Amino acid sequence: MKEMDAREAERLVNAYSDLILRLSYTYLKSTQDGEDICQTVLLKLLTGDEAFDSLEHERAWVIRTAINACKDELRAFRRKAVPLDGLAEAAAPEPPRSDVLDAVMELPEKYREAIYLFYYEGYSAKEIAALTGRSEAAVCAHLSRGRKKLKTMLGGDGYGAERTV
């Protein structure tokens, strides 16, 4: 386990907590589950023995770890069964809603993942391919199909994609 001073820990939390929360929400559609994933990923980052070549390498590791944690959570969720009377009375607060966010959240996972990483995090198709283990051609296809689905869902040309591959 690596030694970490408080300043470095604060830098990591400030640099990555929002990123992890947003990415987790796109997978899990739950603020509370996203917070759990954020805590898990940050704990791995703070206590792990990872040696990063650069800030870009560190950021890519955080994204890949968050994606894997979300996928693990989704697999585990399918195995969990909770009786309805065991659910909490108060619902978690929902994030601000928008037509675009609602539409993105309705996309299949592979399109949602590509759209999020491309538009919200600013990664190129090549970088997304490396992060997700897909080919660059597959990422480009996911972006294109995701855009077409969004255009249909949002009612046509009113929402234009400002950035293209």
mmCIF file of C-alpha atoms in Angstrom:
data_model
loop_
_atom_site.group_PDB
_atom_site.id
_atom_site.type_symbol
_atom_site.label_atom_id
_atom_site.label_comp_id
_atom_site.label_asym_id
_atom_site.label_seq_id
_atom_site.Cartn_x
_atom_site.Cartn_y
_atom_site.Cartn_z
ATOM 1 C CA MET A 1 0.000 0.000 0.000
ATOM 2 C CA LYS A 2 1.374 3.391 -0.954
ATOM 3 C CA GLU A 3 1.789 6.266 1.454
ATOM 4 C CA MET A 4 -0.364 9.253 0.605
ATOM 5 C CA ASP A 5 -0.215 12.714 2.066
ATOM 6 C CA ALA A 6 -3.410 14.663 2.701
ATOM 7 C CA ARG A 7 -2.705 17.150 -0.092
ATOM 8 C CA GLU A 8 -2.365 14.396 -2.712
ATOM 9 C CA ALA A 9 -5.499 12.658 -1.440
ATOM 10 C CA GLU A 10 -7.427 15.928 -1.686
ATOM 11 C CA ARG A 11 -6.135 16.460 -5.247
ATOM 12 C CA LEU A 12 -7.331 13.029 -6.323
ATOM 13 C CA VAL A 13 -10.753 13.437 -4.748
ATOM 14 C CA ASN A 14 -11.191 16.903 -6.268
ATOM 15 C CA ALA A 15 -9.951 15.776 -9.671
ATOM 16 C CA TYR A 16 -11.993 12.595 -10.030
ATOM 17 C CA SER A 17 -15.058 12.484 -7.781
ATOM 18 C CA ASP A 18 -17.353 14.368 -10.202
ATOM 19 C CA LEU A 19 -16.083 12.363 -13.159
ATOM 20 C CA ILE A 20 -16.708 9.050 -11.387
ATOM 21 C CA LEU A 21 -20.153 10.129 -10.162
ATOM 22 C CA ARG A 22 -21.282 11.258 -13.625
ATOM 23 C CA LEU A 23 -19.915 8.165 -15.329
ATOM 24 C CA SER A 24 -21.450 5.865 -12.713
ATOM 25 C CA TYR A 25 -24.819 7.568 -13.061
ATOM 26 C CA THR A 26 -24.826 6.907 -16.811
ATOM 27 C CA TYR A 27 -24.496 3.192 -16.084
ATOM 28 C CA LEU A 28 -26.471 2.727 -12.897
ATOM 29 C CA LYS A 29 -29.059 5.533 -13.121
ATOM 30 C CA SER A 30 -28.843 5.862 -9.344
ATOM 31 C CA THR A 31 -27.203 8.634 -7.371
ATOM 32 C CA GLN A 32 -26.616 6.415 -4.331
ATOM 33 C CA ASP A 33 -25.080 3.591 -6.353
ATOM 34 C CA GLY A 34 -22.908 6.155 -8.150
ATOM 35 C CA GLU A 35 -21.679 7.442 -4.789
ATOM 36 C CA ASP A 36 -20.803 3.884 -3.755
ATOM 37 C CA ILE A 37 -18.842 3.348 -6.970
ATOM 38 C CA CYS A 38 -17.095 6.698 -6.460
ATOM 39 C CA GLN A 39 -16.040 5.694 -2.971
ATOM 40 C CA THR A 40 -14.810 2.304 -4.175
ATOM 41 C CA VAL A 41 -12.774 3.718 -7.061
ATOM 42 C CA LEU A 42 -11.262 6.527 -4.993
ATOM 43 C CA LEU A 43 -10.339 4.069 -2.252
ATOM 44 C CA LYS A 44 -8.576 1.848 -4.814
ATOM 45 C CA LEU A 45 -6.787 4.898 -6.183
ATOM 46 C CA LEU A 46 -5.755 6.168 -2.752
ATOM 47 C CA THR A 47 -4.570 2.838 -1.391
ATOM 48 C CA GLY A 48 -3.411 1.046 -4.530
ATOM 49 C CA ASP A 49 0.092 0.426 -5.789
ATOM 50 C CA GLU A 50 -0.590 1.820 -9.251
ATOM 51 C CA ALA A 51 2.250 3.811 -10.802
ATOM 52 C CA PHE A 52 1.036 6.214 -13.467
ATOM 53 C CA ASP A 53 3.149 7.565 -16.326
ATOM 54 C CA SER A 54 1.122 10.768 -16.597
ATOM 55 C CA LEU A 55 -2.094 12.470 -15.519
ATOM 56 C CA GLU A 56 -3.729 11.115 -18.688
ATOM 57 C CA HIS A 57 -2.738 7.582 -17.687
ATOM 58 C CA GLU A 58 -4.105 8.174 -14.173
ATOM 59 C CA ARG A 59 -7.390 9.540 -15.573
ATOM 60 C CA ALA A 60 -7.741 6.612 -17.983
ATOM 61 C CA TRP A 61 -7.189 4.191 -15.082
ATOM 62 C CA VAL A 62 -9.903 5.940 -13.053
ATOM 63 C CA ILE A 63 -12.370 5.760 -15.942
ATOM 64 C CA ARG A 64 -11.616 2.115 -16.703
ATOM 65 C CA THR A 65 -11.882 1.188 -13.007
ATOM 66 C CA ALA A 66 -15.188 3.072 -12.662
ATOM 67 C CA ILE A 67 -16.627 1.377 -15.770
ATOM 68 C CA ASN A 68 -15.600 -2.050 -14.481
ATOM 69 C CA ALA A 69 -17.044 -1.320 -11.030
ATOM 70 C CA CYS A 70 -20.341 -0.256 -12.613
ATOM 71 C CA LYS A 71 -20.490 -3.392 -14.732
ATOM 72 C CA ASP A 72 -19.745 -5.498 -11.643
ATOM 73 C CA GLU A 73 -22.544 -3.702 -9.781
ATOM 74 C CA LEU A 74 -24.984 -4.332 -12.629
ATOM 75 C CA ARG A 75 -24.102 -8.032 -12.637
ATOM 76 C CA ALA A 76 -24.462 -8.208 -8.858
ATOM 77 C CA PHE A 77 -27.778 -6.338 -8.999
ATOM 78 C CA ARG A 78 -29.256 -9.064 -11.181
ATOM 79 C CA ARG A 79 -28.453 -11.586 -8.432
ATOM 80 C CA LYS A 80 -29.897 -9.496 -5.591
ATOM 81 C CA ALA A 81 -33.521 -9.763 -4.557
ATOM 82 C CA VAL A 82 -35.069 -7.369 -2.083
ATOM 83 C CA PRO A 83 -38.668 -7.622 -0.898
ATOM 84 C CA LEU A 84 -40.693 -4.477 -1.546
ATOM 85 C CA ASP A 85 -41.232 -3.866 2.165
ATOM 86 C CA GLY A 86 -37.438 -3.748 2.577
ATOM 87 C CA LEU A 87 -37.087 -0.690 0.366
ATOM 88 C CA ALA A 88 -36.398 2.703 1.911
ATOM 89 C CA GLU A 89 -39.373 5.006 2.372
ATOM 90 C CA ALA A 90 -37.751 8.144 0.992
ATOM 91 C CA ALA A 91 -36.444 8.158 -2.553
ATOM 92 C CA ALA A 92 -33.027 9.549 -3.324
ATOM 93 C CA PRO A 93 -33.076 13.030 -4.815
ATOM 94 C CA GLU A 94 -33.003 12.978 -8.580
ATOM 95 C CA PRO A 95 -30.451 14.972 -10.548
ATOM 96 C CA PRO A 96 -31.700 17.880 -12.641
ATOM 97 C CA ARG A 97 -33.537 16.576 -15.687
ATOM 98 C CA SER A 98 -33.252 17.613 -19.285
ATOM 99 C CA ASP A 99 -34.610 16.175 -22.491
ATOM 100 C CA VAL A 100 -31.104 15.454 -23.739
ATOM 101 C CA LEU A 101 -29.976 13.735 -20.527
ATOM 102 C CA ASP A 102 -33.183 11.690 -20.429
ATOM 103 C CA ALA A 103 -32.617 10.606 -24.022
ATOM 104 C CA VAL A 104 -28.950 9.749 -23.445
ATOM 105 C CA MET A 105 -29.905 7.675 -20.404
ATOM 106 C CA GLU A 106 -32.367 5.679 -22.541
ATOM 107 C CA LEU A 107 -29.699 4.662 -25.051
ATOM 108 C CA PRO A 108 -28.300 1.121 -24.945
ATOM 109 C CA GLU A 109 -25.150 0.897 -22.812
ATOM 110 C CA LYS A 110 -22.628 0.784 -25.670
ATOM 111 C CA TYR A 111 -24.060 3.965 -27.231
ATOM 112 C CA ARG A 112 -24.505 5.718 -23.876
ATOM 113 C CA GLU A 113 -20.911 4.928 -22.898
ATOM 114 C CA ALA A 114 -19.465 6.197 -26.186
ATOM 115 C CA ILE A 115 -21.621 9.358 -26.199
ATOM 116 C CA TYR A 116 -20.749 10.156 -22.585
ATOM 117 C CA LEU A 117 -17.000 9.693 -22.950
ATOM 118 C CA PHE A 118 -16.911 11.586 -26.260
ATOM 119 C CA TYR A 119 -19.124 14.577 -25.468
ATOM 120 C CA TYR A 120 -18.936 14.925 -21.704
ATOM 121 C CA GLU A 121 -15.340 13.890 -21.053
ATOM 122 C CA GLY A 122 -13.817 14.990 -24.348
ATOM 123 C CA TYR A 123 -12.138 11.736 -25.344
ATOM 124 C CA SER A 124 -11.475 10.896 -28.990
ATOM 125 C CA ALA A 125 -12.836 7.741 -30.582
ATOM 126 C CA LYS A 126 -9.341 6.230 -30.465
ATOM 127 C CA GLU A 127 -9.036 6.973 -26.734
ATOM 128 C CA ILE A 128 -12.517 5.573 -26.043
ATOM 129 C CA ALA A 129 -11.561 2.406 -27.898
ATOM 130 C CA ALA A 130 -8.518 1.991 -25.660
ATOM 131 C CA LEU A 131 -10.548 2.692 -22.509
ATOM 132 C CA THR A 132 -13.393 0.326 -23.336
ATOM 133 C CA GLY A 133 -11.507 -2.472 -25.077
ATOM 134 C CA ARG A 134 -13.420 -1.962 -28.323
ATOM 135 C CA SER A 135 -12.054 -1.207 -31.774
ATOM 136 C CA GLU A 136 -11.980 2.384 -32.965
ATOM 137 C CA ALA A 137 -14.375 1.431 -35.780
ATOM 138 C CA ALA A 138 -16.844 0.020 -33.232
ATOM 139 C CA VAL A 139 -16.655 3.211 -31.164
ATOM 140 C CA CYS A 140 -17.267 5.344 -34.265
ATOM 141 C CA ALA A 141 -20.236 3.150 -35.169
ATOM 142 C CA HIS A 142 -21.611 3.441 -31.609
ATOM 143 C CA LEU A 143 -21.253 7.218 -31.735
ATOM 144 C CA SER A 144 -22.961 7.436 -35.112
ATOM 145 C CA ARG A 145 -25.817 5.109 -34.158
ATOM 146 C CA GLY A 146 -26.174 6.784 -30.780
ATOM 147 C CA ARG A 147 -26.451 10.197 -32.445
ATOM 148 C CA LYS A 148 -29.093 8.881 -34.854
ATOM 149 C CA LYS A 149 -31.086 7.401 -31.991
ATOM 150 C CA LEU A 150 -30.826 10.659 -30.039
ATOM 151 C CA LYS A 151 -31.926 12.661 -33.049
ATOM 152 C CA THR A 152 -34.993 10.458 -33.443
ATOM 153 C CA MET A 153 -35.763 10.488 -29.715
ATOM 154 C CA LEU A 154 -35.410 14.267 -29.482
ATOM 155 C CA GLY A 155 -37.513 15.029 -32.515
ATOM 156 C CA GLY A 156 -35.205 15.813 -35.388
ATOM 157 C CA ASP A 157 -32.798 18.597 -36.168
ATOM 158 C CA GLY A 158 -33.491 20.766 -33.127
ATOM 159 C CA TYR A 159 -30.570 19.141 -31.330
ATOM 160 C CA GLY A 160 -27.435 19.106 -33.447
ATOM 161 C CA ALA A 161 -24.235 17.323 -32.582
ATOM 162 C CA GLU A 162 -21.617 20.043 -32.283
ATOM 163 C CA ARG A 163 -18.684 17.667 -32.230
ATOM 164 C CA THR A 164 -18.223 14.787 -34.632
ATOM 165 C CA VAL A 165 -15.670 12.036 -34.943
#
